[in-house]
Every structure is written in C-alpha cells, then in structure tokens.
Coordinates of C-alpha atoms in Angstrom, one line a residue:
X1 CA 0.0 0.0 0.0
X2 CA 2.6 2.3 1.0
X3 CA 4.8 2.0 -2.4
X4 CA 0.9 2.3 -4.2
X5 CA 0.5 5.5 -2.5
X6 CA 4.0 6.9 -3.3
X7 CA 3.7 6.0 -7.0
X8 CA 0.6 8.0 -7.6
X9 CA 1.0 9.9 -10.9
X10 CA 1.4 13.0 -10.2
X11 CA 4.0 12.5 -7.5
X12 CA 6.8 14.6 -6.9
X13 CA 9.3 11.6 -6.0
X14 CA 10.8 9.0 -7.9
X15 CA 11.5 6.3 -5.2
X16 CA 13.4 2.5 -6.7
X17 CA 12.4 0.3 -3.8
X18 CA 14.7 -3.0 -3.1
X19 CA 12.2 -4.9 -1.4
X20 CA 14.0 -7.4 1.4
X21 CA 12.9 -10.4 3.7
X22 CA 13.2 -9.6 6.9
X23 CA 11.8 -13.1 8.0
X24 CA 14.1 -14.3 11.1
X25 CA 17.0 -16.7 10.1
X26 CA 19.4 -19.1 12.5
X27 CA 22.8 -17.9 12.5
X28 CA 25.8 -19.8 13.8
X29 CA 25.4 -19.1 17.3
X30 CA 21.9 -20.9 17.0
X31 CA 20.3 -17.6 17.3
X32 CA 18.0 -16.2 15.2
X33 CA 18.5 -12.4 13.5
X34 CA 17.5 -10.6 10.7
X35 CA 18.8 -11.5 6.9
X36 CA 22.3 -10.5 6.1
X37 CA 20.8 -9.5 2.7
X38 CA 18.4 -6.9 4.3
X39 CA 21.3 -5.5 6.7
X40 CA 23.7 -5.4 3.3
X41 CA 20.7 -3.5 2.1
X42 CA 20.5 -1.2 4.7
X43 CA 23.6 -0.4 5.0
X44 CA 24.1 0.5 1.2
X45 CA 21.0 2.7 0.9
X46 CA 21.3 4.3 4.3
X47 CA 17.5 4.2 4.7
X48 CA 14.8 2.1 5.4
X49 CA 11.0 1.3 5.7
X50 CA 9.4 -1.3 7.8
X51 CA 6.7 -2.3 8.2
X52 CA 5.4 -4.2 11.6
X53 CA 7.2 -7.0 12.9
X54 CA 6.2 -9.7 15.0
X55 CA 7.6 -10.5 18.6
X56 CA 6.9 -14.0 19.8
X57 CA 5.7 -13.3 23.5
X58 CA 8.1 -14.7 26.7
X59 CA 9.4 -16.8 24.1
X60 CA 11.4 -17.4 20.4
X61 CA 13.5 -15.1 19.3
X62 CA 14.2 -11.7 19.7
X63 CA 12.7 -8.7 19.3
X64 CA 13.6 -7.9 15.4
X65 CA 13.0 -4.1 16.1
X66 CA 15.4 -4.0 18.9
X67 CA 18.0 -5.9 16.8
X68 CA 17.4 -3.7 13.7
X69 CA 18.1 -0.8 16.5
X70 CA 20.7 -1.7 17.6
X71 CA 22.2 -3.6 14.3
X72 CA 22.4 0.4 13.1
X73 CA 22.6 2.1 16.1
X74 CA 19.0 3.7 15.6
X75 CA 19.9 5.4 18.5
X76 CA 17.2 8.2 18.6
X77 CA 13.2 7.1 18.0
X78 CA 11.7 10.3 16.9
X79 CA 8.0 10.3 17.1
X80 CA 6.0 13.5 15.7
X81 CA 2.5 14.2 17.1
X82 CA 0.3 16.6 15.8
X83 CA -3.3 17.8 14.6
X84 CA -4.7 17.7 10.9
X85 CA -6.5 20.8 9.8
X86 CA -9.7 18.9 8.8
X87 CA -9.9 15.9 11.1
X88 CA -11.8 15.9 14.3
X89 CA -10.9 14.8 17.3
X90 CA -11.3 15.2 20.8
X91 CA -8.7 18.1 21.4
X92 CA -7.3 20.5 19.2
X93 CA -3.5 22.3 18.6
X94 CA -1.7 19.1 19.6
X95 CA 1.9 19.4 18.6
X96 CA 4.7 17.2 20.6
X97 CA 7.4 15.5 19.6
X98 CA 8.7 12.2 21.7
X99 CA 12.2 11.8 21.3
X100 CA 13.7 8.5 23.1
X101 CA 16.7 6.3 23.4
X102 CA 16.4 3.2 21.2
X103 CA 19.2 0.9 22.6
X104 CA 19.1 0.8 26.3
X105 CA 16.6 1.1 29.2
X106 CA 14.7 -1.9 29.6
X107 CA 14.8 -3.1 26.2
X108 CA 18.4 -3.5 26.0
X109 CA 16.8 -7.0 26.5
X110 CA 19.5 -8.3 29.1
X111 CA 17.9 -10.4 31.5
X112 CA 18.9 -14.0 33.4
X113 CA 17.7 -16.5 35.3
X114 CA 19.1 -16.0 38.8
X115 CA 17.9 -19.4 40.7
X116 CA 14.6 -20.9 39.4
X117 CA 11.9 -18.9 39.7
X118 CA 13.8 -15.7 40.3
X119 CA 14.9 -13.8 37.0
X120 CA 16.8 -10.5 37.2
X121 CA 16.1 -7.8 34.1
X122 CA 18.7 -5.2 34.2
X123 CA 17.7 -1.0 32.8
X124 CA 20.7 -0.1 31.1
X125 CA 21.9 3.4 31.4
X126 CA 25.1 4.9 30.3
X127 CA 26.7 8.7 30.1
X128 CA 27.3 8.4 26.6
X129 CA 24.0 6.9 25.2
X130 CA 22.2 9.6 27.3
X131 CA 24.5 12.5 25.9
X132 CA 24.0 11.3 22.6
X133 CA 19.9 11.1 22.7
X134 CA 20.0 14.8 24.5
X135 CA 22.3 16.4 21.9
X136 CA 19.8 14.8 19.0
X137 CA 16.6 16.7 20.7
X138 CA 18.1 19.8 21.7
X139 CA 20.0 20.1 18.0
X140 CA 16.6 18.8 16.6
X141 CA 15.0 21.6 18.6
X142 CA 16.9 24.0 17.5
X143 CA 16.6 22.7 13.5
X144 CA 12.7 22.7 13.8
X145 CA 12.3 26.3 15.7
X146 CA 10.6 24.2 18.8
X147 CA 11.6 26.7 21.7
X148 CA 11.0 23.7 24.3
X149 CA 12.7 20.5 25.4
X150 CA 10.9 18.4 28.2
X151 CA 13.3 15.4 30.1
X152 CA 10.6 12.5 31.2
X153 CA 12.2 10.7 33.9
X154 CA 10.9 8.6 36.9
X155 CA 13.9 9.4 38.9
X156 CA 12.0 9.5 41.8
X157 CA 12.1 5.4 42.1
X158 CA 15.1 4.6 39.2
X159 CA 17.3 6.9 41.0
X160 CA 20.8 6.0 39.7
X161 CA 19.3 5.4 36.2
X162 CA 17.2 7.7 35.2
X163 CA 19.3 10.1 37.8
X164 CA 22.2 9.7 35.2
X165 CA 19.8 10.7 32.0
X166 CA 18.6 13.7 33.8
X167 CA 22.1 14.8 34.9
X168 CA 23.5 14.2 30.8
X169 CA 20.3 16.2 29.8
X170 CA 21.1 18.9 32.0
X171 CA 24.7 18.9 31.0
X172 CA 23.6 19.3 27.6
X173 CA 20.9 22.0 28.3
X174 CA 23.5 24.1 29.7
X175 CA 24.9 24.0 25.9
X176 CA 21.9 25.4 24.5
X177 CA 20.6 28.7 26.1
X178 CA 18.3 29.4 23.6
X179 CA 16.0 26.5 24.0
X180 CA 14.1 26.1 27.3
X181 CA 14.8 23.2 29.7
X182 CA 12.2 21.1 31.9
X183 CA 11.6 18.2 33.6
X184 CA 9.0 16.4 34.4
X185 CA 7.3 12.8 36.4
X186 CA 6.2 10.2 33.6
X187 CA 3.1 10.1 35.8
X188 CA 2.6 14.0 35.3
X189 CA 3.2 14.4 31.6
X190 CA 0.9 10.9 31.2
X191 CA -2.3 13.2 33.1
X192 CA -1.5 15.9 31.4
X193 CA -1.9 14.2 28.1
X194 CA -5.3 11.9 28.4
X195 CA -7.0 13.3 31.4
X196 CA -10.6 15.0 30.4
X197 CA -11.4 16.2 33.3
X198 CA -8.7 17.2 35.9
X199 CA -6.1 19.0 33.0
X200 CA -6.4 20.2 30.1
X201 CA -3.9 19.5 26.7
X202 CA -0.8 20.9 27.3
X203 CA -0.8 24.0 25.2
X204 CA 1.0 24.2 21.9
X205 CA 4.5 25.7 22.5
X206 CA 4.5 25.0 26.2
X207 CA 5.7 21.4 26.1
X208 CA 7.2 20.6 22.4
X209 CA 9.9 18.0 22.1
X210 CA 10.0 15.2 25.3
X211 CA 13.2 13.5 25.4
X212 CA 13.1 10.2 27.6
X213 CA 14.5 7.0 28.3
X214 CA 13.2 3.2 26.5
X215 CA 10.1 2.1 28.2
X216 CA 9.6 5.9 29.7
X217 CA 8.9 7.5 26.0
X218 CA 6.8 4.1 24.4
X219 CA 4.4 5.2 27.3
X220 CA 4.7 8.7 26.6
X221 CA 4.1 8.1 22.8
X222 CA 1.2 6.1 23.7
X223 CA -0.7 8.7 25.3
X224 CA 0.4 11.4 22.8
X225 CA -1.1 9.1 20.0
X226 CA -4.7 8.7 21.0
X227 CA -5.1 12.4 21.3
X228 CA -4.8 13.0 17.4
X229 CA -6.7 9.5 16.6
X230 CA -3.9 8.6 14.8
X231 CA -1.3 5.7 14.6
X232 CA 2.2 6.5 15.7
X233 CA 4.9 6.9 12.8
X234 CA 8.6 8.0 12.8
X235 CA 11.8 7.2 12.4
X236 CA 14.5 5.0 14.2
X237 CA 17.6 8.0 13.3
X238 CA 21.2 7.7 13.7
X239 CA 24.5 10.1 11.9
X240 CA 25.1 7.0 9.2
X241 CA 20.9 6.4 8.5
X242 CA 17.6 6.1 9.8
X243 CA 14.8 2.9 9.0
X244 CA 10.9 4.6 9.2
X245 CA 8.0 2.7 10.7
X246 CA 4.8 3.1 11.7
X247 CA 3.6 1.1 15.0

C-alpha cells in the first residue's frame, strides 16, 4: 500500500524500492537475526522502511525491532504528534514531539535466570548513550524552531538510572541557552496528556519535544497518540541512516 501510495502519478518523488525479507534466520550461534541481505541493504542505501514485525511473546527469538536498532545504532526514535486541519478529534492544537533512546533502558533486552523462579532484568543506562539522545533533541530543537525540550524521567524510584539521564540532559541543556529546559514525572506528563477532566492539553509551544529513556517515552508516545486518533509513525535516526515505521 505504502509503495501504491507513493507511486501516484502525479507524485513529486521518484523512489526504486529494493524490497527485502526480513523473515528471522538461524545464525551460527543458533540464534536467530535478521537477513544478512536486508542488513547489506540497509547499510548501502542508508535508509529504510518497515513495516510491523512480529515478537513472539516470553518466548522465540528476539525482538527484530530492537535488533534492527541496535544492528544500526537507531539510536534516537523520533515520534512526531500533531493535529490535521480537517480531522476531528477530541482536542485540538496538539503538537509534541517524543524523542527516546532506542538501545538501552529496559529493552536492552538483558535479562537471566538468577535461581529458578527468580529472573533479574537489568535497565541499562550509560553517560554516553544519554548524551547522545540529548544532543539529537536539543540540536533537533533547534533545527525545527521548537523553543522547548521536556526530560521524562521517573527518577523519583530509578534513582541511579534515570538520575544519570537527567544529569547528561542537564549537562547538555546548559549547551543550549536558547531553547528552554524542563523536567517532568512520567506520571505527570501521562495526566497531562489523556485526562478530560482534571487537565487540560498541554498547550502548543509549552511542552514541544520530550526526550526520555526506553520504556519511559513508548508510554509517553502512547498517550500522545490517541489524542490525534492517529497511529504513531517516525523514524528509528542515527549520523550513518535512519529505517521509518509506523507502530
């Protein structure tokens, strides 16, 4: 459907699609992984588009969109929301932007098996990951005339973890004098996006680009979502590439 769309006559682009399997193949190690032909493919063409792929739940292999994440280091998951002149929906003026880090948090994926019936699943955060992800909003901010970058953190509880995202945000912030700095509770920017009652939409302009952490922005993209009756799309971005999707 997509490549039917994008072919209308009349259309502005010329695209030549190389269309690759991204079906989930045994590798050496006995793990499975995506085609070597589609990362070849990837790699040459420095773009991609994919479509949804499925995750076998508590079991099988992998998540595919974490590998293809972290195959390329998609390191920034950049999520524009925003109204349509023309299609109703419950509130009006919406226009965020989720930025999160794609390889780490919880779906860096490492977990064990401490004893049986005990398993340990560890949130990965590091300085430079958190640097990098900050830089990308603020410079993305900057690029797109967005006078506001929000830091969604739940450093309340995660207090060495997301503590360490909120002190490289910071850090960064400090770098960028033009563009305004906050920080706020997942819990708080979650009400402020889907409650009818108690808070209105954030106004446009007062809460434009959120940068968070793995798990932190999925939620946070969630809510955005159903305010615009929309599906979420974006891109998976890195300096070498990015690979679009819509989930």
């Amino acid at each position: 459907m997509t490549r039917h769309i994008l072919s209308t006559p009349g259309g502005q682009v010329s695209i030549e699609w190389e269309i690759e399997d991204v079906t989930p193949v045994r590798g050496p190690d006995g793990r499975f992984g995506i085609p070597q032909r589609a990362i070849d493919s990837i790699n040459k063409n420095t773009i991609g588009l994919k479509g949804p792929l499925e995750t076998p739940i508590g079991k099988g292999h992998r998540s595919l969109n974490l590998a293809i994440r972290q195959a390329f280091h998609l390191y920034a998951n950049v999520r524009p929301c925003r109204s349509i002149d023309g299609v109703e929906t419950l509130y009006n003026d919406v226009d965020i932007v989720t930025i999160r880090e794609n390889t780490e948090g919880e779906y860096s994926g490492i977990e064990h098996e401490i004893v049986p019936g005990v398993v340990q699943s560890i949130k990965l955060i590091t300085k430079e990951a958190s640097h990098r992800v900050a830089e990308y909003a603020f410079e993305y901010a900057a690029k797109n005339n967005r006078k506001t970058v929000t830091a969604v953190h739940k450093a309340n509880i995660m207090r060495m973890s997301d503590g360490l995202f909120l002190q490289c945000c910071r850090q960064v912030a400090e770098k960028h004098p033009n563009i305004k700095y906050e920080e706020m509770y997942l819990d708080t920017v979650c009400l402020n996006g889907i409650s009818l009652v108690v808070l209105p939409l954030i106004p446009s302009g007062q809460q434009e680009i959120c940068s968070d952490v793995n798990v932190t922005g999925i939620i946070r993209r969630t809510k955005a979502v159903k305010r615009v009756n929309s599906i979420s799309c974006g891109g998976n971005c890195a300096e070498a590439g990015e690979v679009e999707e819509a989930s």
